[in-house]
Amino acid sequence: MRFSLLLAGSAAASAYAHGNVDRSSFQAKCESFAHNIKVQDTTIHSVTHVPIGTNISMSNVPAACASNADSSSSTFEFCRVALNVTTSSKSEIFMEAWLPSNYSGRFLSTGNGGLGGCIQYSDMVYAANYGFATVGTNNGHFGDTGVYFYHNSEVLEDYAYRAVHTGVVVGKELTKRFYTEGFEKSYYMGCSTGGREGWKSIQKFPNDFDGVVAGAPAVNLVNLINWGARFLPTTGNSSAATFVTDAQWIIIHDEILRQCDDLDGAADGIIEDPDLCQPIFETLLCNPTAGADSSSCLTATQVKTVNTIFSPLYGNNDTLLYPRMQPGSELTAAYVYYNGQPFNYAEDWFRYVVYSNPSWDPASWTVNDAVIANAQDPYQVSTFQGDISEFQKKGKVLHYHGMEDPIISSDSSKMYYKHVADTMKLSPSELDEFYRFFTISGMGHCSTGDGAGSIGQGVGTFAGNDPQDNVLLSMVRWVEEGIAPDFVRGTKFNGTEVEYRRKHCKYPKRNKYVGPGAYEDENAWECV
Ligand SMILES: *[C@@H]1O[C@H](CO)[C@@H](O)[C@H](O)[C@H]1NC(C)=O
Ligand SMILES: *[C@@H]1O[C@H](CO)[C@@H](O)[C@H](O)[C@H]1NC(C)=O
Ligand SMILES: *[C@@H]1O[C@H](CO)[C@@H](O)[C@H](O)[C@H]1NC(C)=O
Ligand SMILES: *[C@@H]1O[C@H](CO)[C@@H](O)[C@H](O)[C@H]1NC(C)=O
Ligand SMILES: *[C@@H]1O[C@H](CO)[C@@H](O)[C@H](O)[C@H]1NC(C)=O
Ligand SMILES: *[C@@H]1O[C@H](CO)[C@@H](O)[C@H](O)[C@H]1NC(C)=O
C-alpha cells in the first residue's frame, strides 16, 4: 500500500470550532480543500459543498452500485470528497469522505456488504448526520460480484482487509487536514461483510478504532461460503426428490414454532434463543397409508434434507467447520438457500478464487472442496483470529446478530464469541470489559424480521437517540463516558407506529418471559 497526502504551502487551516460554524466560510473552506492537498497515489475526483436541503448527487455511482445509492435530500451540511487510492500496481479503491459542518470531533468508517464493491451510502448519511467525519470505500471493486478476483489477487487482498484499512488511513488524514482540531475518537459501524470488516480491523489493525459496532459478521468466511455451497447439493434442484417446496417450508416453520416458540415463556412467534430449539421433523412424515398430500407433510427423503440443513457442517475429519442454520429463519432462508439454485457468493468464490475456473459447477460441491478452500484462506479472509488482546488494550466492540438471520447463521457469532473466550481464556464477565455480544431476537439479516429488530444500526432502523435504543450512540457512550451497555433495546414498528420494545440480552444470557405484563411489555422479560 503506497499513498501519501502532502500539504502544499501553509496549513489548510482556518479554525472550525465545535458548534460554531460560519456557513459561508464552511463553503469556502470546502471549495478550497482540493487545492490545499497535494496527493501522491491518490486521484481526487471531486470536492463538493453539499448544503442542507439539496439532493445528494449519486451521479458518480456506477450502475453496478445503483441499489446502494441514496439520493435523499441532505439534512446536514457537509463537504464531500471523492477519490481513488492506489493499493498496488494492479488495484485501487474508490472512496468518499463526508466532512460535516456540525462536526462532533469523531471519525467513523462504514463497511460493505456481500462480495463488497459498493459504498453503503445510507450508512454514510446516518453517521455524517450525527456529525462523524465519515468514510466509505468500494472495497476495491465496483459491484457485488467476485468476478474481479479472477486472476487478480490484489483485488482480493483489498477485499480481505486492505480497502477498509486504506480508507481509514486516508480518511483520518483528510479529517485532520480539514478540521484543525483533528479528531478525538475513531469508530466503525458495519453489518454482514461490514461486520467481518469490523472484526478484521480488530484483529489486524487494533489501533484503527476506539469503538467497533459489528453486526451479523461474516467471520469464518471461507466456511460460511462452504456452508452456503452445501445447500444446493443438499436440496437438489426443484425436480429432485430431495427438494422441499415453499409450501412445505411453511409447515416446517409452523412445526418449529409449535415445538419451540414457548420455550422462552411467550408464544409470540419469536424464538428468543434458538439454542433451546432442537426440533424433531419426523413429526411431519407423511402417513404412508393415507393419500399423501405432499404440501402438508414430508417424505422420509425430505426429512433427511431438512435434518441436514439444521445440522452443522463438518470437515472430512469431523472438525466443526460451520454451525447449523438456526431454526426460525426458514421462511426467508427458503428463498436464499433452499431454492434449488446455486448460492451466488459461493459460486463466485469457487469459480474466481478457489479454482480460477469460470465453469466450475456449484451442484458438484462436496466437503473435499471445503478442505481445498480452507487450505487457501487467502489473506486470512476468514477473519477468525481468537486472540484480540491488542485491541483489548484500548478498544471496545459491540457485536450483535439477529436470531432470525436467514443468510449468516447466528450460531456462527456464538461460535466466534466462544473461540475468543477459549483462546484468550477469559470468562464472559472478563470479556464484558471490552467485548459485548447481543442476541437480537426477531431480527433477520442486519435488519427486518418479525420482532423488535430496530436498534439504530442504520437509517432504516432508527428508533431514537437514547443510547439504549441506538447501537451507534451506545458505543459512543461506552467509549467516551465508560458506560457499557447491559442490553440493547429493540423496537418493533408497525409502519411508523411503535408496536412494542424489547430489551435484548447480553450473551450468554438469554431472554425469558416472566410476566406479569403481556409479552409486548419490555419489563415482562428477564435476562437469565
Ligand atoms: C431530489 O430528489 C427527489 C426524490 O429523490 C426528486 O423527486 C427531485 O426531483 C430531486 N430534485 C432535484 C433538484 O434533483
Ligand atoms: C477507481 O477505482 C476503481 C476500482 O476500485 C475503478 O473501477 C475505477 O475506474 C477508478 N476510477 C477512476 C476514475 O480511476
Ligand atoms: C449539531 O450537533 C449537535 C449535537 O452534536 C446538535 O445538538 C445540534 O442540533 C446540531 N446543529 C445543527 C445545526 O445541526
Ligand atoms: C434437475 O437435475 C436433474 C439431474 O441433474 C436434471 O436432469 C434436470 O434437468 C434438472 N431439472 C431442472 C429443473 O433443472
Ligand atoms: C481437519 O480438517 C480441517 C478442515 O478440513 C483441517 O483444517 C484440519 O487441519 C484437519 N485436521 C487434521 C488433524 O487433519
Ligand atoms: C398496524 O397498524 C394498522 C393500521 O395503522 C392497524 O390496523 C393494525 O392493527 C396494526 N397491527 C398491529 C399488530 O398492531
CSV table of C-alpha atoms in Angstrom, one decimal, residues 96-472:
chain,number,residue,atom,x,y,z
A,96,GLU,CA,-15.6,9.0,-0.3
A,97,ALA,CA,-15.1,11.2,2.8
A,98,TRP,CA,-18.1,13.2,4.1
A,99,LEU,CA,-17.0,16.0,6.3
A,100,PRO,CA,-20.0,17.6,8.1
A,101,SER,CA,-20.0,21.3,9.2
A,102,ASN,CA,-21.6,20.4,12.5
A,103,TYR,CA,-18.6,18.2,13.3
A,104,SER,CA,-18.6,16.2,16.5
A,105,GLY,CA,-14.9,15.6,16.7
A,106,ARG,CA,-15.4,11.9,15.8
A,107,PHE,CA,-14.2,9.8,12.9
A,108,LEU,CA,-16.2,6.8,11.5
A,109,SER,CA,-15.6,4.3,8.8
A,110,THR,CA,-18.5,2.4,7.3
A,111,GLY,CA,-18.2,-1.1,5.8
A,112,ASN,CA,-19.6,-3.1,2.9
A,113,GLY,CA,-22.0,-6.0,2.1
A,114,GLY,CA,-21.8,-9.3,0.2
A,115,LEU,CA,-18.8,-9.6,-2.0
A,116,GLY,CA,-18.3,-5.9,-1.5
A,117,GLY,CA,-17.9,-3.4,-4.2
A,118,CYS,CA,-20.3,-0.6,-3.2
A,119,ILE,CA,-20.2,2.2,-0.7
A,120,GLN,CA,-23.0,1.9,1.8
A,121,TYR,CA,-24.4,5.3,1.2
A,122,SER,CA,-27.2,5.0,3.7
A,123,ASP,CA,-24.6,4.4,6.4
A,124,MET,CA,-22.7,7.4,5.2
A,125,VAL,CA,-25.8,9.5,5.6
A,126,TYR,CA,-26.6,8.0,9.0
A,127,ALA,CA,-23.2,8.7,10.5
A,128,ALA,CA,-22.4,12.0,8.9
A,129,ASN,CA,-25.8,13.3,10.1
A,130,TYR,CA,-24.6,12.6,13.6
A,131,GLY,CA,-21.5,14.8,13.0
A,132,PHE,CA,-19.0,12.0,12.3
A,133,ALA,CA,-16.3,12.7,9.7
A,134,THR,CA,-17.4,9.6,7.7
A,135,VAL,CA,-15.6,7.5,5.1
A,136,GLY,CA,-16.6,4.5,2.9
A,137,THR,CA,-14.9,2.6,0.2
A,138,ASN,CA,-15.9,0.4,-2.7
A,139,ASN,CA,-13.8,-2.4,-1.2
A,140,GLY,CA,-11.5,-2.5,-4.2
A,141,HIS,CA,-14.0,-3.1,-7.0
A,142,PHE,CA,-17.5,-1.9,-8.1
A,143,GLY,CA,-20.4,-4.3,-7.8
A,144,ASP,CA,-21.5,-7.2,-5.6
A,145,THR,CA,-19.6,-9.9,-7.5
A,146,GLY,CA,-16.4,-11.9,-7.2
A,147,VAL,CA,-15.5,-11.7,-10.9
A,148,TYR,CA,-12.9,-9.1,-10.2
A,149,PHE,CA,-10.9,-11.6,-8.0
A,150,TYR,CA,-10.3,-13.7,-11.1
A,151,HIS,CA,-6.6,-13.7,-11.9
A,152,ASN,CA,-6.1,-10.6,-9.7
A,153,SER,CA,-5.3,-11.5,-6.1
A,154,GLU,CA,-4.6,-7.8,-5.4
A,155,VAL,CA,-8.3,-7.1,-5.7
A,156,LEU,CA,-8.9,-10.0,-3.4
A,157,GLU,CA,-6.4,-8.6,-0.9
A,158,ASP,CA,-8.3,-5.3,-1.0
A,159,TYR,CA,-11.5,-7.2,-0.2
A,160,ALA,CA,-9.9,-9.2,2.6
A,161,TYR,CA,-8.6,-6.3,4.6
A,162,ARG,CA,-6.8,-3.6,2.6
A,163,ALA,CA,-9.6,-1.4,1.3
A,164,VAL,CA,-11.1,-0.6,4.7
A,165,HIS,CA,-7.8,0.0,6.3
A,166,THR,CA,-6.6,2.2,3.4
A,167,GLY,CA,-9.9,4.1,3.6
A,168,VAL,CA,-9.3,4.6,7.4
A,169,VAL,CA,-5.7,5.8,7.0
A,170,VAL,CA,-6.5,8.2,4.2
A,171,GLY,CA,-9.8,9.3,5.8
A,172,LYS,CA,-8.2,10.1,9.1
A,173,GLU,CA,-5.5,12.1,7.3
A,174,LEU,CA,-8.2,14.1,5.4
A,175,THR,CA,-10.1,14.6,8.6
A,176,LYS,CA,-7.0,16.0,10.3
A,177,ARG,CA,-6.3,18.3,7.4
A,178,PHE,CA,-9.9,19.5,7.1
A,179,TYR,CA,-10.6,20.2,10.8
A,180,THR,CA,-7.7,21.8,12.5
A,181,GLU,CA,-8.7,20.1,15.8
A,182,GLY,CA,-8.4,16.7,14.1
A,183,PHE,CA,-10.5,14.0,15.7
A,184,GLU,CA,-10.8,12.7,19.2
A,185,LYS,CA,-12.2,9.2,18.8
A,186,SER,CA,-12.5,6.8,15.9
A,187,TYR,CA,-15.4,4.4,15.3
A,188,TYR,CA,-16.6,1.8,12.9
A,189,MET,CA,-20.0,0.6,12.0
A,190,GLY,CA,-21.0,-2.3,9.6
A,191,CYS,CA,-23.0,-5.4,9.2
A,192,SER,CA,-22.7,-8.7,7.4
A,193,THR,CA,-19.5,-8.3,5.3
A,194,GLY,CA,-19.3,-5.0,7.1
A,195,GLY,CA,-19.4,-7.0,10.4
A,196,ARG,CA,-16.5,-9.1,9.2
A,197,GLU,CA,-14.6,-6.0,8.2
A,198,GLY,CA,-15.1,-4.6,11.7
A,199,TRP,CA,-13.7,-7.8,13.2
A,200,LYS,CA,-10.8,-7.8,10.6
A,201,SER,CA,-9.8,-4.3,11.8
A,202,ILE,CA,-9.9,-5.5,15.5
A,203,GLN,CA,-7.7,-8.5,14.6
A,204,LYS,CA,-5.2,-6.9,12.2
A,205,PHE,CA,-5.3,-3.2,12.8
A,206,PRO,CA,-6.2,-3.0,16.5
A,207,ASN,CA,-5.4,0.7,16.7
A,208,ASP,CA,-7.7,1.8,13.9
A,209,PHE,CA,-10.8,2.2,16.1
A,210,ASP,CA,-11.7,3.0,19.7
A,211,GLY,CA,-15.2,1.6,19.1
A,212,VAL,CA,-16.5,-1.0,16.7
A,213,VAL,CA,-20.1,-1.9,16.1
A,214,ALA,CA,-20.1,-5.2,14.2
A,215,GLY,CA,-23.4,-6.8,13.2
A,216,ALA,CA,-24.1,-10.3,11.8
A,217,PRO,CA,-20.4,-10.7,10.9
A,218,ALA,CA,-19.3,-12.9,8.0
A,219,VAL,CA,-16.5,-14.2,10.1
A,220,ASN,CA,-15.2,-17.7,9.5
A,221,LEU,CA,-15.8,-16.6,5.9
A,222,VAL,CA,-14.4,-19.5,3.9
A,223,ASN,CA,-16.6,-21.9,5.9
A,224,LEU,CA,-19.6,-19.6,5.6
A,225,ILE,CA,-19.1,-19.9,1.9
A,226,ASN,CA,-18.7,-23.7,2.2
A,227,TRP,CA,-21.9,-23.9,4.2
A,228,GLY,CA,-23.6,-21.7,1.6
A,229,ALA,CA,-22.3,-24.1,-1.1
A,230,ARG,CA,-23.7,-27.1,0.7
A,231,PHE,CA,-27.4,-26.2,0.3
A,232,LEU,CA,-27.7,-26.9,-3.4
A,233,PRO,CA,-26.2,-30.4,-3.3
A,234,THR,CA,-28.4,-31.0,-0.2
A,235,THR,CA,-31.7,-29.9,-1.6
A,236,GLY,CA,-31.1,-30.8,-5.3
A,237,ASN,CA,-32.9,-28.8,-7.9
A,238,SER,CA,-36.6,-28.2,-7.8
A,239,SER,CA,-37.4,-31.5,-9.6
A,240,ALA,CA,-35.3,-33.6,-7.2
A,241,ALA,CA,-36.8,-36.0,-4.7
A,242,THR,CA,-34.7,-34.3,-2.0
A,243,PHE,CA,-36.2,-30.8,-2.8
A,244,VAL,CA,-38.5,-29.2,-0.3
A,245,THR,CA,-41.1,-26.8,-1.6
A,246,ASP,CA,-42.0,-23.3,-0.4
A,247,ALA,CA,-45.4,-24.7,0.8
A,248,GLN,CA,-43.6,-27.3,2.8
A,249,TRP,CA,-41.3,-24.7,4.3
A,250,ILE,CA,-44.4,-23.0,5.7
A,251,ILE,CA,-45.5,-26.2,7.5
A,252,ILE,CA,-41.9,-26.7,8.7
A,253,HIS,CA,-41.8,-23.2,10.1
A,254,ASP,CA,-45.2,-23.7,11.8
A,255,GLU,CA,-43.9,-27.0,13.3
A,256,ILE,CA,-40.7,-25.3,14.5
A,257,LEU,CA,-42.8,-22.7,16.3
A,258,ARG,CA,-45.1,-25.4,17.7
A,259,GLN,CA,-42.2,-27.2,19.2
A,260,CYS,CA,-40.1,-24.1,20.2
A,261,ASP,CA,-42.0,-20.8,20.4
A,262,ASP,CA,-43.0,-21.0,24.1
A,263,LEU,CA,-39.6,-22.4,25.3
A,264,ASP,CA,-38.9,-18.7,26.3
A,265,GLY,CA,-42.2,-18.4,28.1
A,266,ALA,CA,-44.1,-16.5,25.4
A,267,ALA,CA,-45.9,-17.9,22.4
A,268,ASP,CA,-45.4,-14.7,20.4
A,269,GLY,CA,-44.0,-16.1,17.2
A,270,ILE,CA,-40.4,-15.2,18.2
A,271,ILE,CA,-37.8,-17.7,19.3
A,272,GLU,CA,-35.6,-15.8,21.8
A,273,ASP,CA,-32.8,-18.4,22.0
A,274,PRO,CA,-32.6,-20.8,19.1
A,275,ASP,CA,-30.1,-22.9,21.2
A,276,LEU,CA,-33.1,-24.2,23.1
A,277,CYS,CA,-34.8,-25.2,19.9
A,278,GLN,CA,-33.9,-28.8,18.7
A,279,PRO,CA,-36.8,-29.6,16.5
A,280,ILE,CA,-37.8,-33.1,15.5
A,281,PHE,CA,-39.0,-33.1,11.9
A,282,GLU,CA,-40.2,-36.7,11.8
A,283,THR,CA,-43.4,-35.4,13.2
A,284,LEU,CA,-44.1,-34.2,9.7
A,285,LEU,CA,-43.6,-37.5,7.9
A,286,CYS,CA,-46.4,-38.3,5.5
A,287,ASN,CA,-48.7,-41.2,6.6
A,288,PRO,CA,-48.0,-43.9,4.1
A,289,THR,CA,-51.5,-45.3,4.3
A,290,ALA,CA,-53.4,-42.1,3.9
A,291,GLY,CA,-53.2,-40.5,0.4
A,292,ALA,CA,-50.2,-38.2,0.9
A,293,ASP,CA,-50.9,-34.5,0.4
A,294,SER,CA,-47.4,-33.5,-0.3
A,295,SER,CA,-47.8,-29.9,0.7
A,296,SER,CA,-48.9,-30.8,4.3
A,297,CYS,CA,-46.3,-33.5,5.0
A,298,LEU,CA,-42.7,-34.6,4.2
A,299,THR,CA,-41.3,-37.8,2.7
A,300,ALA,CA,-38.5,-39.5,4.5
A,301,THR,CA,-36.1,-38.2,1.9
A,302,GLN,CA,-37.3,-34.7,2.5
A,303,VAL,CA,-36.9,-35.1,6.3
A,304,LYS,CA,-33.3,-36.0,5.7
A,305,THR,CA,-32.8,-32.8,3.6
A,306,VAL,CA,-34.3,-30.7,6.5
A,307,ASN,CA,-32.2,-32.5,9.1
A,308,THR,CA,-29.1,-31.8,7.1
A,309,ILE,CA,-30.0,-28.1,6.8
A,310,PHE,CA,-30.3,-27.9,10.6
A,311,SER,CA,-27.1,-29.8,11.2
A,312,PRO,CA,-23.6,-28.3,11.4
A,313,LEU,CA,-21.1,-28.6,8.5
A,314,TYR,CA,-18.3,-31.0,9.4
A,315,GLY,CA,-15.0,-31.4,7.6
A,316,ASN,CA,-13.6,-34.8,6.5
A,317,ASN,CA,-12.1,-35.5,9.9
A,318,ASP,CA,-15.2,-34.4,11.9
A,319,THR,CA,-13.9,-30.9,12.5
A,320,LEU,CA,-16.7,-28.5,13.0
A,321,LEU,CA,-16.5,-26.1,10.1
A,322,TYR,CA,-19.7,-24.1,10.5
A,323,PRO,CA,-22.7,-24.4,12.8
A,324,ARG,CA,-26.2,-25.2,11.7
A,325,MET,CA,-28.8,-22.8,10.4
A,326,GLN,CA,-30.7,-21.5,13.4
A,327,PRO,CA,-34.4,-22.5,13.3
A,328,GLY,CA,-36.8,-19.7,12.9
A,329,SER,CA,-35.4,-18.1,9.7
A,330,GLU,CA,-36.7,-20.7,7.3
A,331,LEU,CA,-39.5,-18.7,5.6
A,332,THR,CA,-36.9,-16.3,4.3
A,333,ALA,CA,-34.0,-18.7,4.0
A,334,ALA,CA,-36.1,-20.9,1.7
A,335,TYR,CA,-35.7,-18.1,-0.9
A,336,VAL,CA,-32.0,-17.5,-0.2
A,337,TYR,CA,-30.6,-21.1,0.2
A,338,TYR,CA,-33.2,-23.8,-0.2
A,339,ASN,CA,-34.5,-22.8,-3.6
A,340,GLY,CA,-32.6,-25.3,-5.8
A,341,GLN,CA,-30.4,-22.6,-7.3
A,342,PRO,CA,-26.7,-22.0,-6.8
A,343,PHE,CA,-25.8,-19.5,-4.0
A,344,ASN,CA,-24.2,-16.8,-6.0
A,345,TYR,CA,-21.5,-15.8,-3.5
A,346,ALA,CA,-20.4,-19.5,-3.2
A,347,GLU,CA,-20.5,-19.9,-6.9
A,348,ASP,CA,-18.3,-16.8,-7.4
A,349,TRP,CA,-15.9,-17.8,-4.7
A,350,PHE,CA,-15.2,-21.2,-6.1
A,351,ARG,CA,-15.0,-20.0,-9.7
A,352,TYR,CA,-12.9,-16.9,-9.3
A,353,VAL,CA,-10.9,-17.6,-6.1
A,354,VAL,CA,-10.6,-21.3,-5.3
A,355,TYR,CA,-10.4,-22.8,-8.8
A,356,SER,CA,-9.9,-19.9,-11.2
A,357,ASN,CA,-12.4,-21.8,-13.4
A,358,PRO,CA,-15.5,-19.8,-14.5
A,359,SER,CA,-17.3,-23.0,-15.5
A,360,TRP,CA,-17.0,-24.8,-12.1
A,361,ASP,CA,-20.3,-26.4,-11.4
A,362,PRO,CA,-21.8,-25.5,-8.0
A,363,ALA,CA,-24.0,-28.6,-8.0
A,364,SER,CA,-20.8,-30.7,-7.8
A,365,TRP,CA,-19.7,-29.3,-4.4
A,366,THR,CA,-18.6,-31.8,-1.8
A,367,VAL,CA,-16.7,-31.5,1.5
A,368,ASN,CA,-13.5,-32.1,-0.4
A,369,ASP,CA,-14.0,-28.7,-2.0
A,370,ALA,CA,-14.3,-27.2,1.5
A,371,VAL,CA,-11.0,-28.7,2.5
A,372,ILE,CA,-9.3,-27.1,-0.6
A,373,ALA,CA,-11.0,-23.7,0.0
A,374,ASN,CA,-9.9,-23.8,3.7
A,375,ALA,CA,-6.3,-24.6,2.9
A,376,GLN,CA,-6.2,-21.4,0.8
A,377,ASP,CA,-7.9,-18.9,3.1
A,378,PRO,CA,-6.3,-16.1,1.1
A,379,TYR,CA,-5.0,-13.1,3.2
A,380,GLN,CA,-6.7,-14.7,6.2
A,381,VAL,CA,-10.0,-13.5,4.8
A,382,SER,CA,-11.7,-16.0,7.2
A,383,THR,CA,-11.3,-13.4,9.9
A,384,PHE,CA,-11.4,-15.9,12.7
A,385,GLN,CA,-8.4,-15.0,14.9
A,386,GLY,CA,-9.3,-15.7,18.5
A,387,ASP,CA,-6.6,-13.5,20.2
A,388,ILE,CA,-7.7,-9.9,20.2
A,389,SER,CA,-5.6,-8.8,23.1
A,390,GLU,CA,-4.0,-5.9,21.3
A,391,PHE,CA,-7.5,-4.4,20.7
A,392,GLN,CA,-8.5,-5.2,24.3
A,393,LYS,CA,-5.9,-2.6,25.5
A,394,LYS,CA,-7.9,0.4,24.3
A,395,GLY,CA,-10.9,-0.6,22.1
A,396,LYS,CA,-14.5,-1.7,22.7
A,397,VAL,CA,-16.6,-3.8,20.4
A,398,LEU,CA,-20.4,-4.2,20.4
A,399,HIS,CA,-21.3,-7.3,18.4
A,400,TYR,CA,-24.9,-8.1,17.5
A,401,HIS,CA,-26.7,-10.8,15.5
A,402,GLY,CA,-30.3,-11.3,14.5
A,403,MET,CA,-31.7,-14.6,15.8
A,404,GLU,CA,-33.8,-14.9,12.6
A,405,ASP,CA,-30.9,-14.3,10.2
A,406,PRO,CA,-31.5,-16.3,7.0
A,407,ILE,CA,-28.1,-15.6,5.4
A,408,ILE,CA,-25.5,-15.9,8.2
A,409,SER,CA,-26.4,-18.3,11.0
A,410,SER,CA,-26.4,-16.5,14.3
A,411,ASP,CA,-24.8,-19.7,15.7
A,412,SER,CA,-21.6,-18.5,13.9
A,413,SER,CA,-21.5,-15.4,16.2
A,414,LYS,CA,-21.8,-17.7,19.2
A,415,MET,CA,-19.1,-19.9,17.9
A,416,TYR,CA,-16.8,-16.9,17.4
A,417,TYR,CA,-17.5,-15.5,20.9
A,418,LYS,CA,-16.6,-18.9,22.4
A,419,HIS,CA,-13.5,-19.0,20.2
A,420,VAL,CA,-12.3,-15.7,21.6
A,421,ALA,CA,-13.2,-16.7,25.1
A,422,ASP,CA,-11.3,-20.0,24.8
A,423,THR,CA,-8.3,-18.5,23.0
A,424,MET,CA,-7.9,-15.6,25.5
A,425,LYS,CA,-9.0,-17.7,28.5
A,426,LEU,CA,-11.5,-15.1,29.5
A,427,SER,CA,-14.8,-15.6,31.2
A,428,PRO,CA,-17.9,-13.7,29.9
A,429,SER,CA,-17.6,-11.1,32.7
A,430,GLU,CA,-14.0,-10.5,31.7
A,431,LEU,CA,-14.9,-10.2,28.1
A,432,ASP,CA,-17.6,-7.7,29.1
A,433,GLU,CA,-14.8,-5.2,29.8
A,434,PHE,CA,-14.2,-4.7,26.1
A,435,TYR,CA,-16.3,-7.2,24.1
A,436,ARG,CA,-20.1,-7.5,24.4
A,437,PHE,CA,-22.3,-9.6,22.2
A,438,PHE,CA,-26.1,-9.1,22.0
A,439,THR,CA,-28.5,-11.6,20.5
A,440,ILE,CA,-31.4,-9.8,18.8
A,441,SER,CA,-34.4,-11.9,18.7
A,442,GLY,CA,-36.8,-11.4,15.8
A,443,MET,CA,-34.2,-9.7,13.6
A,444,GLY,CA,-33.3,-11.1,10.2
A,445,HIS,CA,-30.1,-10.3,8.4
A,446,CYS,CA,-28.9,-7.0,9.8
A,447,SER,CA,-32.5,-5.6,10.0
A,448,THR,CA,-36.1,-6.6,9.2
A,449,GLY,CA,-37.6,-9.8,10.8
A,450,ASP,CA,-40.7,-10.5,12.9
A,451,GLY,CA,-39.6,-8.9,16.1
A,452,ALA,CA,-38.0,-5.9,17.8
A,453,GLY,CA,-35.1,-5.6,15.4
A,454,SER,CA,-34.7,-1.8,15.0
A,455,ILE,CA,-31.7,-1.0,17.2
A,456,GLY,CA,-30.4,2.1,15.4
A,457,GLN,CA,-27.9,0.2,13.2
A,458,GLY,CA,-28.7,2.4,10.2
A,459,VAL,CA,-31.1,4.8,8.6
A,460,GLY,CA,-33.9,2.3,8.2
A,461,THR,CA,-33.8,1.1,11.8
A,462,PHE,CA,-33.6,4.3,13.6
A,463,ALA,CA,-35.6,4.0,16.8
A,464,GLY,CA,-34.5,7.1,18.8
A,465,ASN,CA,-31.4,8.9,20.1
A,466,ASP,CA,-31.5,7.3,23.6
A,467,PRO,CA,-28.3,5.2,23.6
A,468,GLN,CA,-30.2,2.1,24.8
A,469,ASP,CA,-32.2,2.2,21.5
A,470,ASN,CA,-29.2,3.0,19.3
A,471,VAL,CA,-26.1,0.8,19.0
A,472,LEU,CA,-24.0,3.6,17.5
